[in-house]
JSON list of C-alpha atoms in Angstrom, two decimals:
[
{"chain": "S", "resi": 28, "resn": "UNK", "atom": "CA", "xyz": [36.37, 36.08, 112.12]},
{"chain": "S", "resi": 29, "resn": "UNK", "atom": "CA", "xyz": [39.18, 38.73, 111.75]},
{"chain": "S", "resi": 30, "resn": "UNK", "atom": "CA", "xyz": [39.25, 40.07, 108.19]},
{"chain": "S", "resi": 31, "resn": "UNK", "atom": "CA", "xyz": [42.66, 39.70, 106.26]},
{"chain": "S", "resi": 32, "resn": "UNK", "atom": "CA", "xyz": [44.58, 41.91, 104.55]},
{"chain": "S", "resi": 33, "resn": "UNK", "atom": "CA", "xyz": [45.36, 40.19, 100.69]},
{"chain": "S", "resi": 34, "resn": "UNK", "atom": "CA", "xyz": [49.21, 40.62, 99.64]},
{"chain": "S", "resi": 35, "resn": "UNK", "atom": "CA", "xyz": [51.93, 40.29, 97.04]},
{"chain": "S", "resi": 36, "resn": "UNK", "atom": "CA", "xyz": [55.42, 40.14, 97.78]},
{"chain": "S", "resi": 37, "resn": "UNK", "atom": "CA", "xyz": [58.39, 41.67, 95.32]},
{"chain": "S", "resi": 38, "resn": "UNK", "atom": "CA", "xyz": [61.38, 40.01, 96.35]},
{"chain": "S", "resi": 39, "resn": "UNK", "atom": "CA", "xyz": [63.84, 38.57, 94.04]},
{"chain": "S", "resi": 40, "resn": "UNK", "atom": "CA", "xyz": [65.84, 36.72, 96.84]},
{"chain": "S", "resi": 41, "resn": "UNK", "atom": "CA", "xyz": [63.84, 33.34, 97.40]},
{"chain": "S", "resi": 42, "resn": "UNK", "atom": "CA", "xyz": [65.57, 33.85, 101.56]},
{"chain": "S", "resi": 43, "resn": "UNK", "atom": "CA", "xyz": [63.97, 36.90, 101.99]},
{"chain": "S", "resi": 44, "resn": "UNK", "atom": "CA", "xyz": [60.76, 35.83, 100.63]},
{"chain": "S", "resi": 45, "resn": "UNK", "atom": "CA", "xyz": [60.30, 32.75, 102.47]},
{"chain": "S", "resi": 46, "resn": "UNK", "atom": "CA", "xyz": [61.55, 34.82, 106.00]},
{"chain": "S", "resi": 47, "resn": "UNK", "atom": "CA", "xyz": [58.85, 37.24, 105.09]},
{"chain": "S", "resi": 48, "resn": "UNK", "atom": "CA", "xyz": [55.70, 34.96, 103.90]},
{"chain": "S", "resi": 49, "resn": "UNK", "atom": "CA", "xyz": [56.30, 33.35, 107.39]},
{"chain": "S", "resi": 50, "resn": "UNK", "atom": "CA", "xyz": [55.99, 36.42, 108.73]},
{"chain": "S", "resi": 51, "resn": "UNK", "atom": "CA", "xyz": [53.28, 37.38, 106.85]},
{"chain": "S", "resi": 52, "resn": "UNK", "atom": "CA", "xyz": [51.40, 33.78, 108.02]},
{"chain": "S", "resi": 53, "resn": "UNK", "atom": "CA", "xyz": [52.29, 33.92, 111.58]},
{"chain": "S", "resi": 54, "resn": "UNK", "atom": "CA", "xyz": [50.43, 37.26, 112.01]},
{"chain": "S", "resi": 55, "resn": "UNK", "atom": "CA", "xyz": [47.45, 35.49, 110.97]},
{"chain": "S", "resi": 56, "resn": "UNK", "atom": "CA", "xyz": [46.61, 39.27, 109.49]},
{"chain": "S", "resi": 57, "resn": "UNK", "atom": "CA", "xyz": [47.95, 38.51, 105.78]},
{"chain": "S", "resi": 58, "resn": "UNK", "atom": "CA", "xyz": [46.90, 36.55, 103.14]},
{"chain": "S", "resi": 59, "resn": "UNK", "atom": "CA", "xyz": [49.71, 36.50, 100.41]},
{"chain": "S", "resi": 60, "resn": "UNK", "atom": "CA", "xyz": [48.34, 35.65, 97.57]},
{"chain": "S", "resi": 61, "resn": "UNK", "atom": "CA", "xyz": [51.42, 36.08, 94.99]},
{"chain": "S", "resi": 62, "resn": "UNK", "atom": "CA", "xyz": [54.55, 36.01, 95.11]},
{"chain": "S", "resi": 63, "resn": "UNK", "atom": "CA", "xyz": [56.92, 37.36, 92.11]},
{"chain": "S", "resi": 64, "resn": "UNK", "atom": "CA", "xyz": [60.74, 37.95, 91.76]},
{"chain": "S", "resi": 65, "resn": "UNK", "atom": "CA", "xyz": [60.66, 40.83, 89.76]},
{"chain": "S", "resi": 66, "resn": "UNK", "atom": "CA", "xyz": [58.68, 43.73, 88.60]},
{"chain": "S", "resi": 67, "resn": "UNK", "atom": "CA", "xyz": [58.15, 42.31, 85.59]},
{"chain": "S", "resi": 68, "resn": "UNK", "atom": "CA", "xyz": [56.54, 39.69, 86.45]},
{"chain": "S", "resi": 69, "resn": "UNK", "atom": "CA", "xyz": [54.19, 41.48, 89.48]},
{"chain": "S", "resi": 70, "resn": "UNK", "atom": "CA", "xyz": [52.87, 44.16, 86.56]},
{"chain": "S", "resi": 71, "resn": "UNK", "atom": "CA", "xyz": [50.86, 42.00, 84.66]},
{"chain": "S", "resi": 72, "resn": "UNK", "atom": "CA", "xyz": [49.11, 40.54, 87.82]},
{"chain": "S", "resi": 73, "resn": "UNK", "atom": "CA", "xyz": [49.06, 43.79, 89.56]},
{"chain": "S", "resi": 74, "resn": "UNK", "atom": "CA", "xyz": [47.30, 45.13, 86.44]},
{"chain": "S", "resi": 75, "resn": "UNK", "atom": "CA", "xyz": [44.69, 43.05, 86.66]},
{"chain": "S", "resi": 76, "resn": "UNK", "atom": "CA", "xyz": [44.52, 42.49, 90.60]},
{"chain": "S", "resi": 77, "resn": "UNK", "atom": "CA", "xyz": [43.67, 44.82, 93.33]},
{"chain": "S", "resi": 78, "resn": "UNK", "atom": "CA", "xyz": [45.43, 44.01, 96.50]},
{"chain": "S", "resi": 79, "resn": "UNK", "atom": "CA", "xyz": [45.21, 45.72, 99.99]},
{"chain": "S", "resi": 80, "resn": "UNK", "atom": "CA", "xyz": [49.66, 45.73, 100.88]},
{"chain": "S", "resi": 81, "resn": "UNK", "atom": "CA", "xyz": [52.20, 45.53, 98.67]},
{"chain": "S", "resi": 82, "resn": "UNK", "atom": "CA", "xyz": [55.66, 44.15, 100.48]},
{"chain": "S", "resi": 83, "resn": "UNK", "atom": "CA", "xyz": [58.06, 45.44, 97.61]},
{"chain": "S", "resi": 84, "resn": "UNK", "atom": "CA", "xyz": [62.02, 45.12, 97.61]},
{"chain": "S", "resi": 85, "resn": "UNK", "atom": "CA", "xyz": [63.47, 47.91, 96.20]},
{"chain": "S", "resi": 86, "resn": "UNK", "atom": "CA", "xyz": [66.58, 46.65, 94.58]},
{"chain": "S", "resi": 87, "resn": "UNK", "atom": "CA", "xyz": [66.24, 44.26, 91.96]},
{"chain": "S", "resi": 88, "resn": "UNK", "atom": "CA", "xyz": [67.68, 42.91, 88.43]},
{"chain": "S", "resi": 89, "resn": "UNK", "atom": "CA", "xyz": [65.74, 44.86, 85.69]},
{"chain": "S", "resi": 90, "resn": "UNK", "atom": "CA", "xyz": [63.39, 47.64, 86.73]},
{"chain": "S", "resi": 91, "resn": "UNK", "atom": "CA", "xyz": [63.51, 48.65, 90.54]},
{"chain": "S", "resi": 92, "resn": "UNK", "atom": "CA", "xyz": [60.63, 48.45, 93.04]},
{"chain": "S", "resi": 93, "resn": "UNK", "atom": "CA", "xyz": [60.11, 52.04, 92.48]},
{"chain": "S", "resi": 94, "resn": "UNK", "atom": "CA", "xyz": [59.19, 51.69, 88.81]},
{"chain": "S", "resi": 95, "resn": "UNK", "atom": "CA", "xyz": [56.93, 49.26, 89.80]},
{"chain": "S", "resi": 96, "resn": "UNK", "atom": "CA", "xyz": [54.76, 52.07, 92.11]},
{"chain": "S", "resi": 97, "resn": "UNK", "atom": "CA", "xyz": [55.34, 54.65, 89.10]},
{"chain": "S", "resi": 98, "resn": "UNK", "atom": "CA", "xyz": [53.56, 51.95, 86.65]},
{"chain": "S", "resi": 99, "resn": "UNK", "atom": "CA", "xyz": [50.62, 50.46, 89.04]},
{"chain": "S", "resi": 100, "resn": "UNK", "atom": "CA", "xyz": [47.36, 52.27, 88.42]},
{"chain": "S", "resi": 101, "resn": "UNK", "atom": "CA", "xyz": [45.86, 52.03, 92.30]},
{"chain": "S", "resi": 102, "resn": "UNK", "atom": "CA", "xyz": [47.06, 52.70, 95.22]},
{"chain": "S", "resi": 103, "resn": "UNK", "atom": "CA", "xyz": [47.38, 49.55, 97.87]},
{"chain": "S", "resi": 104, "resn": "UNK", "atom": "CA", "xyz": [49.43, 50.09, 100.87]},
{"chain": "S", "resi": 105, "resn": "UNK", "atom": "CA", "xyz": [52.86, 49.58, 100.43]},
{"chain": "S", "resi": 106, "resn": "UNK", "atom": "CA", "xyz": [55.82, 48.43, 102.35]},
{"chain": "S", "resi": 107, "resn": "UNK", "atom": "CA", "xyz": [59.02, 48.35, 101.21]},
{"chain": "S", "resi": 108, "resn": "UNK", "atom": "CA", "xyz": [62.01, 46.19, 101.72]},
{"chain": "S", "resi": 109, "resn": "UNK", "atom": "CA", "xyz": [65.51, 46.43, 101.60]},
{"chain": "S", "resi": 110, "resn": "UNK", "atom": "CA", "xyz": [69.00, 46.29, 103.03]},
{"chain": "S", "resi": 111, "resn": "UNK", "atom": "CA", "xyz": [69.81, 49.84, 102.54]},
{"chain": "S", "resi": 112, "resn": "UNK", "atom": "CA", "xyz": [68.95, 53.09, 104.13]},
{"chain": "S", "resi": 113, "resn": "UNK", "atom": "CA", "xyz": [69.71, 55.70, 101.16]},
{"chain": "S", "resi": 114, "resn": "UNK", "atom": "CA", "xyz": [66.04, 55.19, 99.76]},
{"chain": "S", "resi": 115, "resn": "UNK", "atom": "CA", "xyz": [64.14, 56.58, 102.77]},
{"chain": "S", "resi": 116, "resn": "UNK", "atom": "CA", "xyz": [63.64, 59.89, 101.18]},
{"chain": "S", "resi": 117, "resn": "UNK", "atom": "CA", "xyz": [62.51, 57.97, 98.07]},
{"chain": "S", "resi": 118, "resn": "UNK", "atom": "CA", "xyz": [60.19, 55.92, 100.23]},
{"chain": "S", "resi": 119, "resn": "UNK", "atom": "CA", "xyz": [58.56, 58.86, 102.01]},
{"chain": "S", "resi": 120, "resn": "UNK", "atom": "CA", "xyz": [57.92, 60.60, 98.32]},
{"chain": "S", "resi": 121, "resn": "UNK", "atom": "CA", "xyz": [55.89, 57.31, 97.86]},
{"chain": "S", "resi": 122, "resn": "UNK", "atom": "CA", "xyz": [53.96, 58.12, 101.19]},
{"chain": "S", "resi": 123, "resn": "UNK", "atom": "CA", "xyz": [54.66, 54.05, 101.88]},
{"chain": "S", "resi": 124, "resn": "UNK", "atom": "CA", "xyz": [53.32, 52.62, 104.99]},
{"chain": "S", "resi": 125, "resn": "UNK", "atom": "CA", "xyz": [56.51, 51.93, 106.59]},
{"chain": "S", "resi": 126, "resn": "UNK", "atom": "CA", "xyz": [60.94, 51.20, 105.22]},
{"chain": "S", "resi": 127, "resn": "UNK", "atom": "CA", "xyz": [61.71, 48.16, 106.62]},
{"chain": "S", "resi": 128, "resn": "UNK", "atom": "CA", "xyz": [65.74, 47.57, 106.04]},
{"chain": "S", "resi": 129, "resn": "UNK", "atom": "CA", "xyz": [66.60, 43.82, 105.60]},
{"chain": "S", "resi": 130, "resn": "UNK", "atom": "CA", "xyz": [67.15, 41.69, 107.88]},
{"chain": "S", "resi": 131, "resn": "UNK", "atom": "CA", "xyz": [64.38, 42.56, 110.19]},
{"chain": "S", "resi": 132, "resn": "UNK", "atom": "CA", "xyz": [62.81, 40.60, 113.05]},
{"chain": "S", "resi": 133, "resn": "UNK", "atom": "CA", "xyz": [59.33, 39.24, 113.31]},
{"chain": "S", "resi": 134, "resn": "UNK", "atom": "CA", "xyz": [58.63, 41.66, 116.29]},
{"chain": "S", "resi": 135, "resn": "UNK", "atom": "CA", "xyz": [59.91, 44.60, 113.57]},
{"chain": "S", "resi": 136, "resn": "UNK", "atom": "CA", "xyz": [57.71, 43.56, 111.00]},
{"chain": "S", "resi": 137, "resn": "UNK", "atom": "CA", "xyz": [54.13, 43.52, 113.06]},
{"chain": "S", "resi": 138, "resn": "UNK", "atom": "CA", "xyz": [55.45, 47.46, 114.01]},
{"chain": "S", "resi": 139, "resn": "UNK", "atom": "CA", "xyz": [54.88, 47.64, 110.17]},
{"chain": "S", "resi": 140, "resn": "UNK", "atom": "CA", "xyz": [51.52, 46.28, 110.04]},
{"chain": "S", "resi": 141, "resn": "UNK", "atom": "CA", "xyz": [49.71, 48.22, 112.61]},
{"chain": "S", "resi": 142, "resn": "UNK", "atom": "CA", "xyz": [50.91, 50.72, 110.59]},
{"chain": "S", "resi": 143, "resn": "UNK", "atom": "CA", "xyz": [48.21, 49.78, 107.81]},
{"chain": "S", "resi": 144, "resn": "UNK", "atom": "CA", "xyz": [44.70, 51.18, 107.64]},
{"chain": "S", "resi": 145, "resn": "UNK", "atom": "CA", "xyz": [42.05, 49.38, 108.27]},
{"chain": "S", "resi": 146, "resn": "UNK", "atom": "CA", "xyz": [40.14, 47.04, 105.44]},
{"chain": "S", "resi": 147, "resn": "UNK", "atom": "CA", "xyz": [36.92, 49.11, 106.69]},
{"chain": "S", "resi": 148, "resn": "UNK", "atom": "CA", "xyz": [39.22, 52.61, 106.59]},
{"chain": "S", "resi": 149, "resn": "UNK", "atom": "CA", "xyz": [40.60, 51.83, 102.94]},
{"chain": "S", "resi": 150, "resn": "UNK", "atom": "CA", "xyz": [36.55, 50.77, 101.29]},
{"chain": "S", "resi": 151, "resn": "UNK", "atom": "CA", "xyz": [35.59, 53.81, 102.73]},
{"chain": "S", "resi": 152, "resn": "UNK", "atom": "CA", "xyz": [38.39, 55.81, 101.02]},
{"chain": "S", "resi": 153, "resn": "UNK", "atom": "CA", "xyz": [37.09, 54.40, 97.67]},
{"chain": "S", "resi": 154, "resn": "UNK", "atom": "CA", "xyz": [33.30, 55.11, 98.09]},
{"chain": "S", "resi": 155, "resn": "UNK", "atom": "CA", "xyz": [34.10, 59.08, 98.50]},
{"chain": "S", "resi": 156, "resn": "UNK", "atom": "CA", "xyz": [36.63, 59.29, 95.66]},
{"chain": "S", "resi": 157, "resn": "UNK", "atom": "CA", "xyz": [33.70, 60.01, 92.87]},
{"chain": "S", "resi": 158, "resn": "UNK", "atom": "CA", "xyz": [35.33, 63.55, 92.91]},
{"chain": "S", "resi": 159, "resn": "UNK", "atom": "CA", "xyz": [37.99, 65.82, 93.74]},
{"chain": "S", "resi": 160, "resn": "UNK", "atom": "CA", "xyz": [38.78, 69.06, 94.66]},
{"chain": "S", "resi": 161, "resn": "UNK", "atom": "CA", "xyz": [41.64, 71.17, 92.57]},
{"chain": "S", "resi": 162, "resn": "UNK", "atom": "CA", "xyz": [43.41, 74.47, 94.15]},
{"chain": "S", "resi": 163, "resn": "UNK", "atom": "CA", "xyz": [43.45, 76.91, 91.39]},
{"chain": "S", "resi": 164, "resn": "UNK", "atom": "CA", "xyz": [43.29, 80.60, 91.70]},
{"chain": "S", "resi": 165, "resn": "UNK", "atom": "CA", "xyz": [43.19, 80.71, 95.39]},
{"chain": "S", "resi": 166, "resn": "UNK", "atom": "CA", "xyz": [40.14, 78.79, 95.63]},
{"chain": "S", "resi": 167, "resn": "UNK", "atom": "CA", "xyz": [38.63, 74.95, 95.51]},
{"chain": "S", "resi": 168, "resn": "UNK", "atom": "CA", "xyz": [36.96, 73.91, 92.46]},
{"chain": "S", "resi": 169, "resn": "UNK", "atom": "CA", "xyz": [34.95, 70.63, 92.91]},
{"chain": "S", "resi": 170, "resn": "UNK", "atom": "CA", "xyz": [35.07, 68.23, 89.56]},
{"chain": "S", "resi": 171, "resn": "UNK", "atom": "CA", "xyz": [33.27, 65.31, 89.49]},
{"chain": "S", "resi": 172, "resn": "UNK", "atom": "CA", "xyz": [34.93, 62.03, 87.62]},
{"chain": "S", "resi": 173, "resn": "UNK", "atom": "CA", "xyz": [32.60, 61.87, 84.85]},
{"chain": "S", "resi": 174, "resn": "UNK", "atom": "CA", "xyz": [33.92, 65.27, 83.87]},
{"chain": "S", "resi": 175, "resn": "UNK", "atom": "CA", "xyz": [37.15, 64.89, 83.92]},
{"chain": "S", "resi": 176, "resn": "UNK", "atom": "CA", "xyz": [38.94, 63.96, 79.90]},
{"chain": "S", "resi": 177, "resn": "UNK", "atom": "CA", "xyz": [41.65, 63.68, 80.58]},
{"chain": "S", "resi": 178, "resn": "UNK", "atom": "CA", "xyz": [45.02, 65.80, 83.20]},
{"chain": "S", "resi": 179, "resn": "UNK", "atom": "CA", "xyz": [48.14, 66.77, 81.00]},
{"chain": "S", "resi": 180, "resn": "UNK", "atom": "CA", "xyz": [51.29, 67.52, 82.66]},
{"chain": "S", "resi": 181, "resn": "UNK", "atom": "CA", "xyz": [53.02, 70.84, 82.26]},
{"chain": "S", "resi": 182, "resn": "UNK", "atom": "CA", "xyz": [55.90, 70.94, 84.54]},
{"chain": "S", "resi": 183, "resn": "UNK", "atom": "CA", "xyz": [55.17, 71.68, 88.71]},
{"chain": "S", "resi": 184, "resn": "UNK", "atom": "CA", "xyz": [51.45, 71.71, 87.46]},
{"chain": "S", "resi": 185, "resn": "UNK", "atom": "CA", "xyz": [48.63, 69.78, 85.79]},
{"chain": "S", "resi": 186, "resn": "UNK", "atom": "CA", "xyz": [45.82, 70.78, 83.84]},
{"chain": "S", "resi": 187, "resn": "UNK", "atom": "CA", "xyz": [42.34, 69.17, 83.67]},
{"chain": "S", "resi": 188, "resn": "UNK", "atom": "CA", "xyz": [40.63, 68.73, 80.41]},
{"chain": "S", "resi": 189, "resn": "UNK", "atom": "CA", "xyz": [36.99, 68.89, 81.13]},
{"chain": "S", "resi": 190, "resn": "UNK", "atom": "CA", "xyz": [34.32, 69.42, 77.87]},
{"chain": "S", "resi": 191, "resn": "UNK", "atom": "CA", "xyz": [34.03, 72.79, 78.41]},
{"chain": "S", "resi": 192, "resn": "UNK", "atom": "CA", "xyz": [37.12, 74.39, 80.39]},
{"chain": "S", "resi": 193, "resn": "UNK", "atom": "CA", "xyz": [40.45, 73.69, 80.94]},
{"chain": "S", "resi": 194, "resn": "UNK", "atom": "CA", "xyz": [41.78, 73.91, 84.96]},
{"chain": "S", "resi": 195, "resn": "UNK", "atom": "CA", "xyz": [45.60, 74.68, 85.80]},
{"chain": "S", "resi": 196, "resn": "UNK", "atom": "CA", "xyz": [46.92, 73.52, 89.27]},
{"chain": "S", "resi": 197, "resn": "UNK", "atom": "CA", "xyz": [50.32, 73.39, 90.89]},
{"chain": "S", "resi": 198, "resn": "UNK", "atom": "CA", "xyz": [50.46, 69.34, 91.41]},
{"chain": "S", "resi": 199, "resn": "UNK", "atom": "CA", "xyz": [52.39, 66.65, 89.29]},
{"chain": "S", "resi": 200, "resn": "UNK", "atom": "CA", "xyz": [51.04, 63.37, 87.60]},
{"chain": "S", "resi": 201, "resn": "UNK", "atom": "CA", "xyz": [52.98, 61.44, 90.34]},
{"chain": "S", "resi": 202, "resn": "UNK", "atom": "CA", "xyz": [50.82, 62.97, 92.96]},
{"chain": "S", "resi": 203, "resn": "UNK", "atom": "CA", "xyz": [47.56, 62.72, 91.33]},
{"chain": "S", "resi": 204, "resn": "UNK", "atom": "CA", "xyz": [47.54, 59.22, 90.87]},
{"chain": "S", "resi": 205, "resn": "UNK", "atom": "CA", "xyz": [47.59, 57.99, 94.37]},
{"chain": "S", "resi": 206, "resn": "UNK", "atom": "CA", "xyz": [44.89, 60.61, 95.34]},
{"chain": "S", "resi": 207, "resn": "UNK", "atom": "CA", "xyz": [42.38, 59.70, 91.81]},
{"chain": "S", "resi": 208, "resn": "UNK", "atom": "CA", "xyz": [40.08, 56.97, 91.79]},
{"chain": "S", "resi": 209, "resn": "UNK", "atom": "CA", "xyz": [42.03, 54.19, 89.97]},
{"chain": "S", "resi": 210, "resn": "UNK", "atom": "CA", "xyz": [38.70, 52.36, 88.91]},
{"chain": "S", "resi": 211, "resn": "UNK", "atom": "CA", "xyz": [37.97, 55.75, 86.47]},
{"chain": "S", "resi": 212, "resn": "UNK", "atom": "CA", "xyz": [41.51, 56.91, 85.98]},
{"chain": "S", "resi": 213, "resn": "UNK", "atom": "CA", "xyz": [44.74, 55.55, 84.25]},
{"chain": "S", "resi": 214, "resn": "UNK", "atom": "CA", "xyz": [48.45, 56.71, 84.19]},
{"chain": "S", "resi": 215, "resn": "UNK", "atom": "CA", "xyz": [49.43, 56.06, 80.52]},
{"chain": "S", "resi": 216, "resn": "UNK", "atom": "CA", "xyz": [52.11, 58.38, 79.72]},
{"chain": "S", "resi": 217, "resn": "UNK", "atom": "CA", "xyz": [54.52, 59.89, 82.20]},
{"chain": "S", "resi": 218, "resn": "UNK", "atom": "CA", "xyz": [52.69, 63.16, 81.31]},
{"chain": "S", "resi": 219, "resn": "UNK", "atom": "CA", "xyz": [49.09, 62.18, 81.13]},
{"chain": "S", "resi": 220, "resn": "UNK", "atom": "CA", "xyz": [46.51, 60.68, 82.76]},
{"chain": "S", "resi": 221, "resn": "UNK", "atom": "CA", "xyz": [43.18, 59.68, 81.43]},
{"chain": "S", "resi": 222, "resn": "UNK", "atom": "CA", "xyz": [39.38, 58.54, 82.30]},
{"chain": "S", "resi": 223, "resn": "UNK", "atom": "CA", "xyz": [39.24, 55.25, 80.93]},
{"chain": "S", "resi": 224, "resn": "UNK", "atom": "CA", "xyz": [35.31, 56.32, 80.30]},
{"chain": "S", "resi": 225, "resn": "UNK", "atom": "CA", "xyz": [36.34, 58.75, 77.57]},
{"chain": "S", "resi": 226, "resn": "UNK", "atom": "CA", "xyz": [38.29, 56.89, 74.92]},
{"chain": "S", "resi": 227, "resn": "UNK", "atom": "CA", "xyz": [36.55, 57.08, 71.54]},
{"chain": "S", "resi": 228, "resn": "UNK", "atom": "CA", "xyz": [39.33, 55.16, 69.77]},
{"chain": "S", "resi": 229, "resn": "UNK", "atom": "CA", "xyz": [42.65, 53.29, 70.06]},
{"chain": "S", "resi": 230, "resn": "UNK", "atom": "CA", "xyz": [45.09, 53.47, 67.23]},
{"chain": "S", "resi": 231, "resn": "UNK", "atom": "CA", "xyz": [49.11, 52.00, 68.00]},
{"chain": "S", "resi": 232, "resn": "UNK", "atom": "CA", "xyz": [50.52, 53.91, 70.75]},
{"chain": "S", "resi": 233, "resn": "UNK", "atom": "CA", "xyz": [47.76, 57.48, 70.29]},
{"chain": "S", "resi": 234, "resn": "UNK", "atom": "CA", "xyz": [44.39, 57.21, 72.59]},
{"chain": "S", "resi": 235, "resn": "UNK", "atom": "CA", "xyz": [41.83, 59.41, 71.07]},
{"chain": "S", "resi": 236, "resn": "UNK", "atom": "CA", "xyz": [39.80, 61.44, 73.57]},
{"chain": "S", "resi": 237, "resn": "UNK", "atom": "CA", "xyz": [37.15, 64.13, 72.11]},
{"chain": "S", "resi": 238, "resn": "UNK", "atom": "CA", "xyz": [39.35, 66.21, 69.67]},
{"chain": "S", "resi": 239, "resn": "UNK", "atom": "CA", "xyz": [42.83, 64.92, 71.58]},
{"chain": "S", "resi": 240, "resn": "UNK", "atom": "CA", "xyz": [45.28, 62.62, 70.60]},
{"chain": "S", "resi": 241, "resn": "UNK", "atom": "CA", "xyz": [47.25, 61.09, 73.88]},
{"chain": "S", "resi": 242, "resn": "UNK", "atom": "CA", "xyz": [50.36, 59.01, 73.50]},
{"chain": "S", "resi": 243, "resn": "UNK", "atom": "CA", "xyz": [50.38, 55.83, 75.26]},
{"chain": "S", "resi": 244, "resn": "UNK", "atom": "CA", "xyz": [53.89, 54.88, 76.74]},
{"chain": "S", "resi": 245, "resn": "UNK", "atom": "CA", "xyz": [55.30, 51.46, 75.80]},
{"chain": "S", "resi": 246, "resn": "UNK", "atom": "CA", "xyz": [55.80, 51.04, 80.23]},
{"chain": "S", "resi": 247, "resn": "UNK", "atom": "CA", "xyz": [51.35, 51.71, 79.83]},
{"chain": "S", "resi": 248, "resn": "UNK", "atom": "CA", "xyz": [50.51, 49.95, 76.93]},
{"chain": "S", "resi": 249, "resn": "UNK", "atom": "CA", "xyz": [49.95, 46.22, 79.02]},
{"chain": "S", "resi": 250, "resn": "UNK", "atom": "CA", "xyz": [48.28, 48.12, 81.61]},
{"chain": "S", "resi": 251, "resn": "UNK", "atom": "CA", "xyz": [46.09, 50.02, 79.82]},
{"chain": "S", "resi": 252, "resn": "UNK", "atom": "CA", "xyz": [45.21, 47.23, 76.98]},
{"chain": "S", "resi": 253, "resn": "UNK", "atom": "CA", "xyz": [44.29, 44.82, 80.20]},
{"chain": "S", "resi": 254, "resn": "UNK", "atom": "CA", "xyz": [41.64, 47.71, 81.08]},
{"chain": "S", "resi": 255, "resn": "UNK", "atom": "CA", "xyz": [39.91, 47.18, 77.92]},
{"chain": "S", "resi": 256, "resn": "UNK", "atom": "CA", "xyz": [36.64, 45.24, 76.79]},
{"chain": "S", "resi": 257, "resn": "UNK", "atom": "CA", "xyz": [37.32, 43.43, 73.54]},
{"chain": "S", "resi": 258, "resn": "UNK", "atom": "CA", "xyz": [34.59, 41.93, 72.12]}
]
């Protein structure tokens, strides 16, 4: 039995939505099981729910796909939609699977999917992501999850808050969080990212980590509340 790939699709025309989730069940390859109109109404599902391909229309009313990617907190393979050209360069910042520009034919759209990494490919991915390895100072230093705090953003770099020492790397926030476990790690303020094993306290909008106080964006706060135990 061939192994499908789970899927939401972002599309706020009902047309394009139906043309695509026909698509999507005539390749017998994916298993859509959302479908949304707008971004906000994918977050709060996406929050909660892994999926393996996102199929994401850019262009929208309200937020755009884009701010959609910028708020998820994992990485599923993504492929966007839409009826102009001018975000390819925006797409390929993304590192999306594959731009497919509306209308496109059923023989266009399975290019697109065996574009997508393998189910197999992707679990693997996840298993080996229990550390990373930063370029600083001309040389590799290997952190493992657990010791990360927290990563601040200071401009065309990051730094890593560990307990003991503090790491400076040329890399942005954007980057980091499609190459950073998303099971331990959570974007919650354009400018910081945090490991959702370290918060001592919650208070409004200000995580406490160790000694640091970490603002919370209102775009986080959903995303990061759904992350949380309550008892």
């Amino acid at each position: 039995m061939v192994m499908k790939f789970t899927a939401v699709i972002v599309e706020d025309l009902s047309v394009a939505a139906d043309v695509l989730h026909k698509y999507c069940i005539k390749s017998g390859k994916i298993n859509v099981v959302q479908l949304f109109k707008s971004t906000e109404e994918a977050i709060p599902f996406l929050s909660e729910n892994a999926v393996d391909v996102l199929f994401l229309d850019i262009e929208m009313p309200g937020a755009n796909g884009f701010s959609l990617l910028d708020q998820m907190q994992y990485q599923p393979q993504v492929i966007l939609t839409t009826s102009k050209t001018e975000y390819a360069f925006d797409a390929f910042e993304y590192s999306v699977v594959d731009f497919l520009r509306k209308p496109f034919s059923y023989q266009r759209f399975t290019q697109s999917l065996d574009k997508l990494k393998p189910l197999n490919e992707k679990k693997e991915e996840v298993e080996e992501m229990s550390h990373v390895f930063i370029k600083s100072d001309g040389k590799l230093i290997r952190l493992n999850n657990d010791d990360i705090l927290y990563i601040e953003s200071m401009g065309d770099y990051v730094k890593f808050i560990t307990n003991d020492k503090k790491i400076i790397s040329h890399n942005t926030i954007k980057a980091l969080t499609e190459k950073i476990n998303p099971d331990v790690f959570c974007k919650v303020h354009r400018s910081y990212i945090i490991n959702m094993n370290k918060i001592s306290d919650i208070r409004d909008n200000t995580l406490y980590i160790a000694n640091a106080k970490i603002p919370v964006s209102k775009a986080n706060r959903s995303t990061v509340m759904s992350r949380i135990k309550i008892v």
